[in-house]
CSV table of C-alpha atoms in Angstrom, one decimal:
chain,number,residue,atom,x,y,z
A,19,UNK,CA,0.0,0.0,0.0
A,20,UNK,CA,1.0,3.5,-0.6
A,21,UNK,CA,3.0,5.5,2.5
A,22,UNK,CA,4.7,8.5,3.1
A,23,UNK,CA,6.1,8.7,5.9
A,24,UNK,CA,7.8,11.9,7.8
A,25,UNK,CA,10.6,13.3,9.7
A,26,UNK,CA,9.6,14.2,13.2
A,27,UNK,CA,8.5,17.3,14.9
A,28,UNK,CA,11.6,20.1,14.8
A,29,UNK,CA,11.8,23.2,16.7
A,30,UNK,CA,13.9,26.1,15.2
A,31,UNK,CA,15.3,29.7,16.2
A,32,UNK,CA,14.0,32.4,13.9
A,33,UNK,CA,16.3,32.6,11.1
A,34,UNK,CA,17.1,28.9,11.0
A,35,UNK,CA,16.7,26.5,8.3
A,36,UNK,CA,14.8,23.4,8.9
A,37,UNK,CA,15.0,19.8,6.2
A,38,UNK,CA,11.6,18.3,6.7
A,39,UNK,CA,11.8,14.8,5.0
A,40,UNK,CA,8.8,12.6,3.3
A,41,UNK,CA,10.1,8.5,2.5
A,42,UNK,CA,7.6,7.0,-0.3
A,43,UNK,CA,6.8,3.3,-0.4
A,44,UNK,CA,4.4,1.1,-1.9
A,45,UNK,CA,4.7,2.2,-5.7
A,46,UNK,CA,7.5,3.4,-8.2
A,47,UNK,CA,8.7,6.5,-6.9
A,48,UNK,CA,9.7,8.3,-9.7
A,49,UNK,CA,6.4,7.5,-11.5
A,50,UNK,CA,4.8,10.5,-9.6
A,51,UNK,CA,5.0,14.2,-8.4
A,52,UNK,CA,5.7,14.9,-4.8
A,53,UNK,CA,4.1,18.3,-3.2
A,54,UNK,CA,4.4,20.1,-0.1
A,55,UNK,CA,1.6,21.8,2.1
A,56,UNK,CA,1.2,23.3,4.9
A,57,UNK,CA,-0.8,24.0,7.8
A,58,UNK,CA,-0.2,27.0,10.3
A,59,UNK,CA,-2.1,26.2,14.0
A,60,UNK,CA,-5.7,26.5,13.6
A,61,UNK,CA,-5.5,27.5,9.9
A,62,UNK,CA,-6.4,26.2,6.2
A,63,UNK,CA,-3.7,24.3,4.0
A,64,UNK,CA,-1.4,26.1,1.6
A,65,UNK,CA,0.4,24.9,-1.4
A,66,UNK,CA,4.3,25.5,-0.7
A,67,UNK,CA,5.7,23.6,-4.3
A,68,UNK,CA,6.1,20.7,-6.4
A,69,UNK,CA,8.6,18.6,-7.2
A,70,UNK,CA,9.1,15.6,-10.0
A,71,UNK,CA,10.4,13.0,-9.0
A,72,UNK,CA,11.1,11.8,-12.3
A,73,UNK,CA,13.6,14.5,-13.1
A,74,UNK,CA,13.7,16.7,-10.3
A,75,UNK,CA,11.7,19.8,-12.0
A,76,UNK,CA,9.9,22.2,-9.7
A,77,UNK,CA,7.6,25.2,-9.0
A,78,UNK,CA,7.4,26.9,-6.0
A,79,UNK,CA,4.9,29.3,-4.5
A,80,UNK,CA,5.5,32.5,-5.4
A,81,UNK,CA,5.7,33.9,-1.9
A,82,UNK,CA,8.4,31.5,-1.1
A,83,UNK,CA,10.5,31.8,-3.6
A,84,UNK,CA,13.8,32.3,-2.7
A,85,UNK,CA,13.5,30.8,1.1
A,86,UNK,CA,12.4,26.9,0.0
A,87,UNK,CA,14.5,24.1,-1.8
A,88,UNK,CA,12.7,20.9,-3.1
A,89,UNK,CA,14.8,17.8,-3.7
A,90,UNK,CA,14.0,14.2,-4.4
A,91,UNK,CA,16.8,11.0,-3.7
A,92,UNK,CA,15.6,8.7,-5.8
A,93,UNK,CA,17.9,6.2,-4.6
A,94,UNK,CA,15.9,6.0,-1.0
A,95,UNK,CA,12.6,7.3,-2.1
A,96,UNK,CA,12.9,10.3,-0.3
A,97,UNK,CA,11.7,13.8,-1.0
A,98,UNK,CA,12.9,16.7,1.2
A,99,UNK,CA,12.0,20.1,1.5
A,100,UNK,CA,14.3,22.7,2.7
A,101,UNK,CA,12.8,25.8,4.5
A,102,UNK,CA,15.3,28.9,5.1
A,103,UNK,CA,15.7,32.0,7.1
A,104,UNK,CA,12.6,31.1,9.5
A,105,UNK,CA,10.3,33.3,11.0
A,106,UNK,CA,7.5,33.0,13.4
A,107,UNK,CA,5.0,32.4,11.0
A,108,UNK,CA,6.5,29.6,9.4
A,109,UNK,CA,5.2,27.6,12.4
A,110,UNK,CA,3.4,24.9,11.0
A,111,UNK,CA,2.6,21.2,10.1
A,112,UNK,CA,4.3,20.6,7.0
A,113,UNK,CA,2.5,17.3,4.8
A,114,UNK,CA,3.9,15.7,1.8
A,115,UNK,CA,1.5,14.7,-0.5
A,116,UNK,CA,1.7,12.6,-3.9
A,117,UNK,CA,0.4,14.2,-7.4
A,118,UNK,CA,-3.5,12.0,-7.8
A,119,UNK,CA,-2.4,12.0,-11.6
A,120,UNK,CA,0.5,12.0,-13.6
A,121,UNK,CA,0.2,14.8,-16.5
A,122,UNK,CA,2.7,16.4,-17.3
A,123,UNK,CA,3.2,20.0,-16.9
A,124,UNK,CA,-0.4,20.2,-14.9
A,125,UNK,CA,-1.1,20.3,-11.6
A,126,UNK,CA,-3.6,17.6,-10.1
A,127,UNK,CA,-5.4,16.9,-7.0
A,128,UNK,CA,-3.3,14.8,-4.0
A,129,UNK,CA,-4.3,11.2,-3.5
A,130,UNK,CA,-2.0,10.3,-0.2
A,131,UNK,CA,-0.7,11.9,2.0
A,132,UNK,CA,2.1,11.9,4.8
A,133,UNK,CA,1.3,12.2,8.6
A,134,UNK,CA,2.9,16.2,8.9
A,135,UNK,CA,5.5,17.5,10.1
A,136,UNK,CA,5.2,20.1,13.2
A,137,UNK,CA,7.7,22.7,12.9
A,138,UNK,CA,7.7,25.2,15.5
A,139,UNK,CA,9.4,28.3,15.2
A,140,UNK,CA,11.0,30.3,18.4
A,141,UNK,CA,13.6,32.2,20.3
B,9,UNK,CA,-3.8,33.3,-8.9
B,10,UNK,CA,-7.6,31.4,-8.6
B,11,UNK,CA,-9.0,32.3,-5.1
B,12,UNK,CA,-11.1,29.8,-3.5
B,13,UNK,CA,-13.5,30.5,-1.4
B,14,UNK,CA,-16.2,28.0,0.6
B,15,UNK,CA,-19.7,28.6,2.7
B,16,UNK,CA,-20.2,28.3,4.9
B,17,UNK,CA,-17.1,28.7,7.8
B,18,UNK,CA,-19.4,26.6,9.8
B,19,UNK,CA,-22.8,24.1,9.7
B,20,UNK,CA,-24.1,23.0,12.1
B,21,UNK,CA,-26.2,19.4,11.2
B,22,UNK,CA,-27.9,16.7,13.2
B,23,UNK,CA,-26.8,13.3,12.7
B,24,UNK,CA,-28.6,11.4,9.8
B,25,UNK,CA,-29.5,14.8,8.3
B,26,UNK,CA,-28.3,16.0,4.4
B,27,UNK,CA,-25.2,18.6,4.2
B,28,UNK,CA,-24.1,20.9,1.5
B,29,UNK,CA,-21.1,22.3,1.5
B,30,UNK,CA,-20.5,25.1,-1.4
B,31,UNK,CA,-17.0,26.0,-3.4
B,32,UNK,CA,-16.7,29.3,-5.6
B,33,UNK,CA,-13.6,29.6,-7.9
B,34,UNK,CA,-12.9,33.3,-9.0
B,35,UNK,CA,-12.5,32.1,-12.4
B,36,UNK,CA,-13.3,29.0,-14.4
B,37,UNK,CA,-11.4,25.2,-13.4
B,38,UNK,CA,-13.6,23.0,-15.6
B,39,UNK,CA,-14.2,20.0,-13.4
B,40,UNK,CA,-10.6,20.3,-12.2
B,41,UNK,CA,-12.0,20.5,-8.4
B,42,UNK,CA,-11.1,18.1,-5.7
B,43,UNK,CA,-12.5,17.7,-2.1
B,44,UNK,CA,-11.2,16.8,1.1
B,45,UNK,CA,-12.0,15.9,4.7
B,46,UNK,CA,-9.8,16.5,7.8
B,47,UNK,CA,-9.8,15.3,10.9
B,48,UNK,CA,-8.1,16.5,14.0
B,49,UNK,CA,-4.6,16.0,14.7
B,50,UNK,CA,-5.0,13.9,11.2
B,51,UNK,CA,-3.8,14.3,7.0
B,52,UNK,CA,-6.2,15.6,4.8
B,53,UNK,CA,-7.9,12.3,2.8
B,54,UNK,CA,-9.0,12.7,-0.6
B,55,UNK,CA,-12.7,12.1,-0.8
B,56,UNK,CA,-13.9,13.4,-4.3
B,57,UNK,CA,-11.5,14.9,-7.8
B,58,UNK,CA,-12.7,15.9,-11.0
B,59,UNK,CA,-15.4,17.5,-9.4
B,60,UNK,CA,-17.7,14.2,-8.8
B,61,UNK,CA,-15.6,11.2,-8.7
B,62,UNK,CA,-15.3,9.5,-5.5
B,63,UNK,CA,-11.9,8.1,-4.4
B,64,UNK,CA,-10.9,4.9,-3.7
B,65,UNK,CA,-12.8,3.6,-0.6
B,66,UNK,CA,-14.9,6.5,0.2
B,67,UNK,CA,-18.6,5.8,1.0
B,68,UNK,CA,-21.5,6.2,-1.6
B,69,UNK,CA,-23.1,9.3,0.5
B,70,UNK,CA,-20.4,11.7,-0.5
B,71,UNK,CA,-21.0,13.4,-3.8
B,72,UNK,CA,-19.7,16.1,-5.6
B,73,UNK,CA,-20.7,18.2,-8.4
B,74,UNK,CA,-20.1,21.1,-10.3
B,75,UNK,CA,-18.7,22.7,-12.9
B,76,UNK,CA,-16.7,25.8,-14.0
B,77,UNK,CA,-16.5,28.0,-11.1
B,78,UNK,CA,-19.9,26.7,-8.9
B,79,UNK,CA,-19.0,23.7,-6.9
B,80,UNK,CA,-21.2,21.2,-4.3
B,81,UNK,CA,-20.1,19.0,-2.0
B,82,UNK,CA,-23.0,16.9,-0.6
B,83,UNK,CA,-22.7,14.3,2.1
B,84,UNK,CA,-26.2,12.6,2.6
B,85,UNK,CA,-27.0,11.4,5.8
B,86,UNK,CA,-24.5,12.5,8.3
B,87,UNK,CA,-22.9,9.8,10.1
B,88,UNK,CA,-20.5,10.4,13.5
B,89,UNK,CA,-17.2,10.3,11.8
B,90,UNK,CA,-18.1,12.4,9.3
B,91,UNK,CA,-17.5,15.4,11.8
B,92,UNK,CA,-14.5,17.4,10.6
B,93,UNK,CA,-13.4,19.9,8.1
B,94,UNK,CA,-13.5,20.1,4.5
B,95,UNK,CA,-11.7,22.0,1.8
B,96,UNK,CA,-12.1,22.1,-1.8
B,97,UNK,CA,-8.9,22.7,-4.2
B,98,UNK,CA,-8.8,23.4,-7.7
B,99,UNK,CA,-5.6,22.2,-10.2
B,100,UNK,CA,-6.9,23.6,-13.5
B,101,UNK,CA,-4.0,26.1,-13.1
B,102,UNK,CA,-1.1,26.8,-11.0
B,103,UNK,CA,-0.4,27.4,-8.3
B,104,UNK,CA,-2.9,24.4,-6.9
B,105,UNK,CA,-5.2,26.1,-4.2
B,106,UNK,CA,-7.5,25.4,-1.6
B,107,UNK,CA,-10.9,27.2,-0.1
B,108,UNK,CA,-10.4,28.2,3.7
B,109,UNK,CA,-12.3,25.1,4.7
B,110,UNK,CA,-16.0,24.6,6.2
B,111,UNK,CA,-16.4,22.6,9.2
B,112,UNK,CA,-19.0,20.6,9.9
B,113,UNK,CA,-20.2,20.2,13.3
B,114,UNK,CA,-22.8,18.6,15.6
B,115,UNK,CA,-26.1,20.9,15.7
């Protein structure tokens, strides 16, 4: 069965970087899109990016451009996302979640998910 | 950017009653609308995509329809689990994005 399963909860100084990681099983890893969102305490879900894992390609939310990194290590299954320069509001659970669909150059809906990440950021 | 939004924030509904859940896009997705359900502490599951197709394993009394920018989300008779919040998201163009989410809760 399909899993994705995360790193555990990390807690970061403002200005930090935190690696939040997502480990696939179940189907061929490269076969489908990985994307990241995220969830601050008490609020909705927000698209951070995409990432291939086929070749690695990705698009980021505008509003993190810049701060966020994608990758994918094909060799473990793995997909990471990389969140720089921290603030307070970046506190959050972070969720992997695998593209529904595979189309290329679309987006699609999100068929599994992972169990979230807390990421708490504080002095 | 298509803004999502839901109504309502909040319904309240007795159990074994009908609920309709309602999702506006500020522009046209086609049918390129999915819905999910959250439970505390819990992932988002994938209940319906494509507007009205039900994913794998989820119960006949979740239905969705909808087209363009006017969406529905319709559970029929409310059972105890089905307590929780629900977002709609739209992937007819990037970025993906979701409503703010309505919860549904025990009148």
């Amino acid at each position: 069965q399909v899993q994705l399963v995360q790193s555990g909860a990390e807690v970061k100084k403002p200005g930090a970087s935190v690696k939040v990681s997502c480990k696939a099983s179940g189907y061929t890893f490269t076969s489908y899109g990985i994307s990241w969102v995220r969830q601050a305490p008490g609020q909705g879900l927000e698209w951070m990016g995409w990432i291939s894992a086929y070749n690695g390609n990705t698009n980021y939310a505008q509003k993190l451009q810049g701060r966020v990194t994608m990758t994918t290590d094909t060799s473990t299954s793995t997909a990471y996302m990389e969140l720089r320069s921290l603030r307070s509001d970046d506190t959050a659970v972070y969720y992997c979640a695998r593209d529904g669909e595979r189309i290329v150059g679309a987006t699609t809906f999100f068929d599994y998910w992972g169990q979230g990440t807390l990421v708490t950021v504080s002095s | 950017e298509i803004v999502m939004t839901q109504s309502p924030a909040t319904l309240s509904v007795s159990p074994g009653e009908r609920a309709t859940l309602s999702c506006r896009a500020s522009q046209s997705v086609s049918s390129n609308l999915a819905w999910y359900q959250q439970k505390p502490g819990q992932a988002p599951r994938l209940l319906i995509y494509g507007a009205s197709t039900r994913a794998t394993g989820i119960p006949a009394r979740f239905s969705g329809s909808g087209s363009g920018t006017e969406f529905t989300l319709t559970i029929s008779s409310l059972q105890s689990e089905d307590f929780a919040v629900y977002y709609c998201q739209q992937y007819n163009n990037w970025p993906p994005g979701f409503g703010q989410g309505t919860k549904v809760e025990i009148k």
